[in-house]
Coordinates of C-alpha atoms in Angstrom, one line a residue:
X1 CA 53.6 -38.8 111.8
X2 CA 57.0 -38.5 113.8
X3 CA 56.8 -38.2 117.6
X4 CA 56.3 -34.6 119.2
X5 CA 56.1 -32.7 122.7
X6 CA 52.7 -30.5 123.5
X7 CA 52.0 -27.6 125.1
X8 CA 48.7 -25.1 125.6
X9 CA 50.2 -21.6 125.9
X10 CA 48.4 -19.2 128.2
X11 CA 48.9 -16.0 125.5
X12 CA 50.0 -14.5 122.5
X13 CA 53.4 -13.7 124.0
X14 CA 54.2 -16.5 125.4
X15 CA 53.1 -18.5 122.5
X16 CA 55.7 -16.6 120.8
X17 CA 58.1 -17.6 123.2
X18 CA 57.9 -20.5 123.3
X19 CA 58.3 -20.6 119.1
X20 CA 61.2 -18.9 119.0
X21 CA 63.1 -20.8 122.4
X22 CA 62.0 -23.9 119.9
X23 CA 63.3 -24.2 116.2
X24 CA 61.0 -27.0 116.0
X25 CA 58.0 -25.4 117.7
X26 CA 54.5 -25.4 115.2
X27 CA 51.5 -23.2 116.0
X28 CA 48.9 -25.6 116.1
X29 CA 44.8 -24.3 115.9
X30 CA 42.1 -25.8 113.7
X31 CA 45.0 -27.8 111.7
X32 CA 43.6 -28.8 108.8
X33 CA 46.0 -28.4 106.8
X34 CA 49.6 -29.2 109.5
X35 CA 47.8 -32.0 110.3
X36 CA 47.9 -33.5 106.9
X37 CA 51.4 -32.6 106.3
X38 CA 52.4 -34.1 109.3
X39 CA 50.9 -37.1 108.3
X40 CA 52.9 -37.3 104.9
X41 CA 56.0 -35.7 106.5
X42 CA 56.1 -32.9 104.5
X43 CA 55.9 -30.9 108.0
X44 CA 57.9 -33.2 111.0
X45 CA 57.7 -30.5 114.1
X46 CA 59.1 -31.2 117.1
X47 CA 57.0 -29.9 119.7
X48 CA 52.7 -28.4 118.9
X49 CA 51.8 -25.1 121.1
X50 CA 48.1 -25.0 120.6
X51 CA 47.0 -22.2 120.4
X52 CA 43.0 -22.5 120.8
X53 CA 42.8 -21.7 124.6
X54 CA 43.6 -18.0 123.8
X55 CA 40.6 -15.3 123.9
X56 CA 41.2 -14.5 120.2
X57 CA 37.8 -15.4 118.6
X58 CA 36.2 -11.9 118.7
X59 CA 35.1 -9.5 115.8
X60 CA 35.0 -6.3 116.8
X61 CA 34.3 -3.5 115.7
X62 CA 37.6 -0.9 115.9
X63 CA 37.6 3.2 116.1
X64 CA 38.0 4.3 112.8
X65 CA 34.8 2.5 111.7
X66 CA 37.0 -0.7 110.6
X67 CA 36.7 -4.4 111.9
X68 CA 39.2 -6.6 114.2
X69 CA 39.3 -10.0 113.9
X70 CA 41.0 -12.5 115.6
X71 CA 43.5 -15.2 114.2
X72 CA 41.1 -17.9 115.9
X73 CA 37.6 -17.0 114.3
X74 CA 36.7 -19.6 112.6
X75 CA 35.9 -19.3 108.8
X76 CA 32.2 -20.5 109.4
X77 CA 31.9 -17.0 111.8
X78 CA 33.6 -14.9 110.1
X79 CA 31.5 -15.8 106.4
X80 CA 28.0 -14.9 108.4
X81 CA 29.1 -12.3 110.4
X82 CA 26.4 -9.6 110.0
X83 CA 28.7 -6.6 109.6
X84 CA 30.8 -9.3 106.9
X85 CA 28.1 -9.9 105.0
X86 CA 26.8 -6.4 105.3
X87 CA 30.2 -4.5 104.6
X88 CA 32.2 -7.1 103.5
X89 CA 30.9 -8.9 101.4
X90 CA 34.0 -10.1 99.0
X91 CA 35.0 -11.3 102.2
X92 CA 32.4 -13.7 103.3
X93 CA 32.1 -14.5 99.3
X94 CA 35.3 -16.3 99.4
X95 CA 35.3 -17.7 102.7
X96 CA 32.5 -19.3 101.4
X97 CA 33.8 -20.3 98.1
X98 CA 36.2 -22.4 99.8
X99 CA 36.4 -25.9 101.6
X100 CA 33.7 -27.4 103.0
X101 CA 31.5 -27.1 105.4
X102 CA 33.2 -29.1 107.9
X103 CA 36.6 -27.8 107.7
X104 CA 34.9 -23.7 108.0
X105 CA 34.4 -24.9 110.5
X106 CA 37.6 -25.6 112.3
X107 CA 39.6 -23.5 110.1
X108 CA 41.0 -19.9 111.4
X109 CA 41.8 -16.3 110.5
X110 CA 44.9 -17.4 110.9
X111 CA 45.9 -20.4 110.2
X112 CA 44.0 -19.9 106.8
X113 CA 46.3 -16.9 105.9
X114 CA 49.2 -19.3 106.3
X115 CA 47.8 -21.7 104.4
X116 CA 50.5 -24.0 102.1
X117 CA 50.6 -24.8 98.9
X118 CA 48.6 -28.0 97.5
X119 CA 50.5 -28.4 94.7
X120 CA 51.0 -31.9 93.5
X121 CA 54.5 -32.2 93.5
X122 CA 54.7 -30.9 97.2
X123 CA 53.1 -33.0 98.5
X124 CA 54.7 -36.2 96.4
X125 CA 58.0 -36.6 98.7
X126 CA 59.2 -39.0 96.2
X127 CA 59.7 -35.3 93.9
X128 CA 62.3 -32.6 94.6
X129 CA 60.5 -30.0 95.5
X130 CA 62.6 -26.2 96.5
X131 CA 59.4 -25.4 98.7
X132 CA 59.3 -28.3 101.1
X133 CA 63.4 -29.2 100.7
X134 CA 65.6 -25.9 99.4
X135 CA 68.0 -26.4 96.9
X136 CA 66.2 -29.9 95.6
X137 CA 64.5 -28.2 92.8
X138 CA 61.2 -27.8 90.7
X139 CA 59.4 -30.6 89.3
X140 CA 57.2 -28.9 88.5
X141 CA 58.7 -26.7 85.9
X142 CA 58.6 -29.6 82.8
X143 CA 55.6 -31.1 84.7
X144 CA 52.0 -31.3 84.9
X145 CA 51.0 -27.5 85.4
X146 CA 47.6 -26.6 84.6
X147 CA 46.9 -25.2 88.5
X148 CA 50.4 -23.6 88.9
X149 CA 51.6 -19.9 88.4
X150 CA 51.4 -17.9 85.0
X151 CA 53.0 -14.4 87.0
X152 CA 55.1 -13.4 89.9
X153 CA 57.1 -17.3 89.8
X154 CA 60.5 -17.8 89.6
X155 CA 63.6 -20.6 88.2
X156 CA 63.0 -21.9 91.5
X157 CA 58.9 -22.4 92.2
X158 CA 56.3 -22.5 89.6
X159 CA 53.8 -23.0 93.5
X160 CA 50.6 -21.2 93.4
X161 CA 49.1 -19.4 97.0
X162 CA 45.6 -21.4 97.6
X163 CA 43.8 -19.4 99.9
X164 CA 40.4 -17.6 99.1
X165 CA 40.2 -15.9 101.6
X166 CA 43.5 -14.1 101.1
X167 CA 42.9 -13.1 98.6
X168 CA 39.5 -11.3 99.5
X169 CA 41.8 -9.5 102.0
X170 CA 44.2 -8.2 99.3
X171 CA 41.1 -6.5 97.4
X172 CA 39.9 -4.7 100.8
X173 CA 44.0 -3.6 102.3
X174 CA 43.3 -5.7 105.9
X175 CA 46.6 -5.5 108.0
X176 CA 47.6 -8.6 109.8
X177 CA 49.0 -7.8 114.0
X178 CA 51.5 -10.3 115.4
X179 CA 53.4 -10.2 118.5
X180 CA 57.1 -11.5 118.2
X181 CA 59.0 -13.9 121.0
X182 CA 60.1 -10.4 122.8
X183 CA 56.4 -8.8 123.5
X184 CA 56.6 -6.6 120.7
X185 CA 53.9 -6.0 118.5
X186 CA 53.4 -5.3 114.7
X187 CA 50.9 -4.2 112.1
X188 CA 51.6 -5.5 108.4
X189 CA 49.8 -5.2 105.2
X190 CA 48.2 -7.7 103.3
X191 CA 50.6 -6.4 100.9
X192 CA 53.4 -7.5 102.2
X193 CA 52.7 -10.4 104.8
X194 CA 53.2 -12.5 101.6
X195 CA 56.3 -13.6 99.6
X196 CA 56.5 -14.1 96.1
X197 CA 59.2 -17.2 95.6
X198 CA 62.1 -15.8 94.1
X199 CA 65.2 -17.9 95.3
X200 CA 63.8 -19.2 99.1
X201 CA 60.4 -20.1 98.1
X202 CA 60.2 -22.2 101.3
X203 CA 59.9 -18.9 102.7
X204 CA 56.2 -17.8 102.6
X205 CA 55.6 -14.5 104.7
X206 CA 57.3 -12.1 106.3
X207 CA 57.3 -13.5 109.6
X208 CA 59.8 -13.8 111.7
X209 CA 60.9 -17.1 113.6
X210 CA 58.3 -17.7 116.5
X211 CA 56.0 -14.9 115.5
X212 CA 52.0 -15.1 115.9
X213 CA 49.3 -13.9 114.3
X214 CA 46.9 -12.0 117.1
X215 CA 44.1 -10.7 114.6
X216 CA 43.8 -8.9 111.4
X217 CA 42.4 -6.1 110.7
X218 CA 40.0 -4.5 107.8
X219 CA 39.7 -0.4 107.0
X220 CA 36.1 1.0 107.0
X221 CA 33.6 -0.6 104.8
X222 CA 34.5 0.6 101.2
X223 CA 31.0 0.7 99.2
X224 CA 30.3 -0.2 96.1
X225 CA 29.5 -3.5 95.1
X226 CA 31.5 -6.5 95.7
X227 CA 31.8 -9.9 94.4
X228 CA 34.3 -13.1 94.7
X229 CA 34.3 -15.7 91.1
X230 CA 35.4 -18.5 91.7
X231 CA 36.7 -21.0 88.5
X232 CA 37.4 -24.3 89.1
X233 CA 37.5 -28.0 88.0
X234 CA 34.7 -28.4 89.9
X235 CA 31.4 -26.5 91.8
X236 CA 32.6 -27.0 95.8
X237 CA 36.2 -28.9 97.4
X238 CA 37.7 -27.6 94.2
X239 CA 41.2 -25.0 94.0
X240 CA 40.6 -21.9 92.3
X241 CA 42.6 -22.2 88.5
X242 CA 41.4 -18.5 88.6
X243 CA 39.2 -16.8 90.9
X244 CA 38.4 -12.7 91.3
X245 CA 38.6 -10.2 94.2
X246 CA 36.5 -7.1 93.2
X247 CA 35.0 -4.2 94.4
X248 CA 33.2 -2.1 91.4
X249 CA 31.9 1.5 92.7
X250 CA 29.6 3.2 90.9
X251 CA 32.2 5.3 88.3
X252 CA 33.6 2.0 87.3
X253 CA 36.2 2.6 89.6
X254 CA 36.8 0.1 92.4
X255 CA 40.2 -2.9 92.8
X256 CA 40.7 -6.4 91.5
X257 CA 42.5 -9.2 93.4
X258 CA 43.2 -12.9 91.5
X259 CA 43.6 -16.1 93.5
X260 CA 44.8 -18.8 91.4
X261 CA 47.5 -17.8 89.4
X262 CA 51.1 -16.7 92.1
X263 CA 52.4 -17.4 94.6
X264 CA 50.8 -14.6 97.0
X265 CA 47.3 -12.9 95.8
X266 CA 47.9 -10.8 93.7
X267 CA 46.1 -7.3 92.9
X268 CA 48.2 -4.8 90.9
X269 CA 47.1 -1.6 92.4
X270 CA 48.3 0.7 89.2
X271 CA 46.0 -0.8 86.9
X272 CA 42.9 -0.4 88.8
X273 CA 42.6 3.1 87.4
X274 CA 41.8 0.9 83.5
X275 CA 38.5 -1.1 84.7
X276 CA 36.1 1.5 83.3
X277 CA 38.0 1.1 79.7
X278 CA 37.2 -2.7 80.9
X279 CA 38.6 -6.2 81.5
X280 CA 40.5 -6.6 78.4
X281 CA 42.6 -3.2 79.4
X282 CA 42.8 -4.1 83.3
X283 CA 44.1 -7.7 82.7
X284 CA 47.1 -6.5 80.2
X285 CA 48.2 -4.6 83.4
X286 CA 47.9 -6.9 85.9
X287 CA 48.9 -9.8 84.2
X288 CA 52.2 -8.2 82.7
X289 CA 54.9 -9.8 82.7
X290 CA 53.2 -13.2 82.9
X291 CA 55.2 -16.5 82.4
X292 CA 52.7 -19.5 81.8
X293 CA 53.7 -22.7 80.6
X294 CA 51.8 -25.3 77.6
X295 CA 49.4 -26.6 80.6
X296 CA 47.9 -23.5 82.1
X297 CA 48.5 -20.6 79.3
X298 CA 44.1 -20.5 79.4
X299 CA 44.4 -18.5 82.7
X300 CA 45.0 -15.8 81.0
X301 CA 42.2 -15.5 78.7
X302 CA 40.3 -17.1 81.9
X303 CA 41.1 -14.3 83.6
X304 CA 39.8 -11.6 81.9
X305 CA 36.9 -13.2 80.9
X306 CA 35.6 -14.0 84.6
X307 CA 36.9 -10.3 84.9
X308 CA 34.5 -8.7 82.5
X309 CA 31.4 -11.3 83.9
X310 CA 31.8 -9.5 87.2
X311 CA 32.5 -5.9 86.2
X312 CA 29.4 -6.8 83.4
X313 CA 27.3 -7.5 86.5
X314 CA 28.4 -4.4 88.6
X315 CA 27.2 -2.6 85.7
X316 CA 23.3 -3.7 86.3

């Protein structure tokens, strides 16, 4: 681990301003992803801004009946919150499907959204990786790709986004609240928060330099039956091969977001009109344009079967 300086922010605006002044600065809260990346020298911040002392650990009702989740709310607390369990079951289930109890006790809402890919080539500093070193190439292309993206990828990157929570947030149409270095605030729909790789896979979100997440808001409850189904190589502490976050209404309509298949939580709203016709019809549109490899082509039928099992359970 390389040497770095350290400070404790006293306000969100101060944290954002400090990060904007120092190009080598990084925010640290739970550190469950960042510290691993620093130990491996994949990330080498020269300055850490500790934001744990900020009052951003509350879960509060919004005037329209939704929910505002502070950026520092720990994953364990969010999953266990009474309103989340009652009104946003897909989110609670997604959180409990992720990581381990120890990590959920430390991991934060904002950090979960910002965690970086678990692509093994990204973690191997001996291998070229456009996400780690722009322009160096993508070792995954032509390599072992069982865990990699089947849709939304590019010639520069085929990594997947690892978050379970973010997939549920995408199904719920969450909004990310931020503050910039100049003190201005912004609300970013989660559909626009994570980016596809294109030619710049190292730019993973729409955040500006120094921009700091303060909260995530959820809309009023959507009702219906809510599911998070995660298919993985072992029963716990493993990332999704395919995951399905679904909210299904009595008439068969609903919402679907996928994890484990793309560089960001994957949702195609236009395809959701086909949900009453079944998983095959919906998934044909959701995964339209998919470019699987020999190693991960199984994800296409796996996604369809996972959605089919969710819809079957929703119908009782």
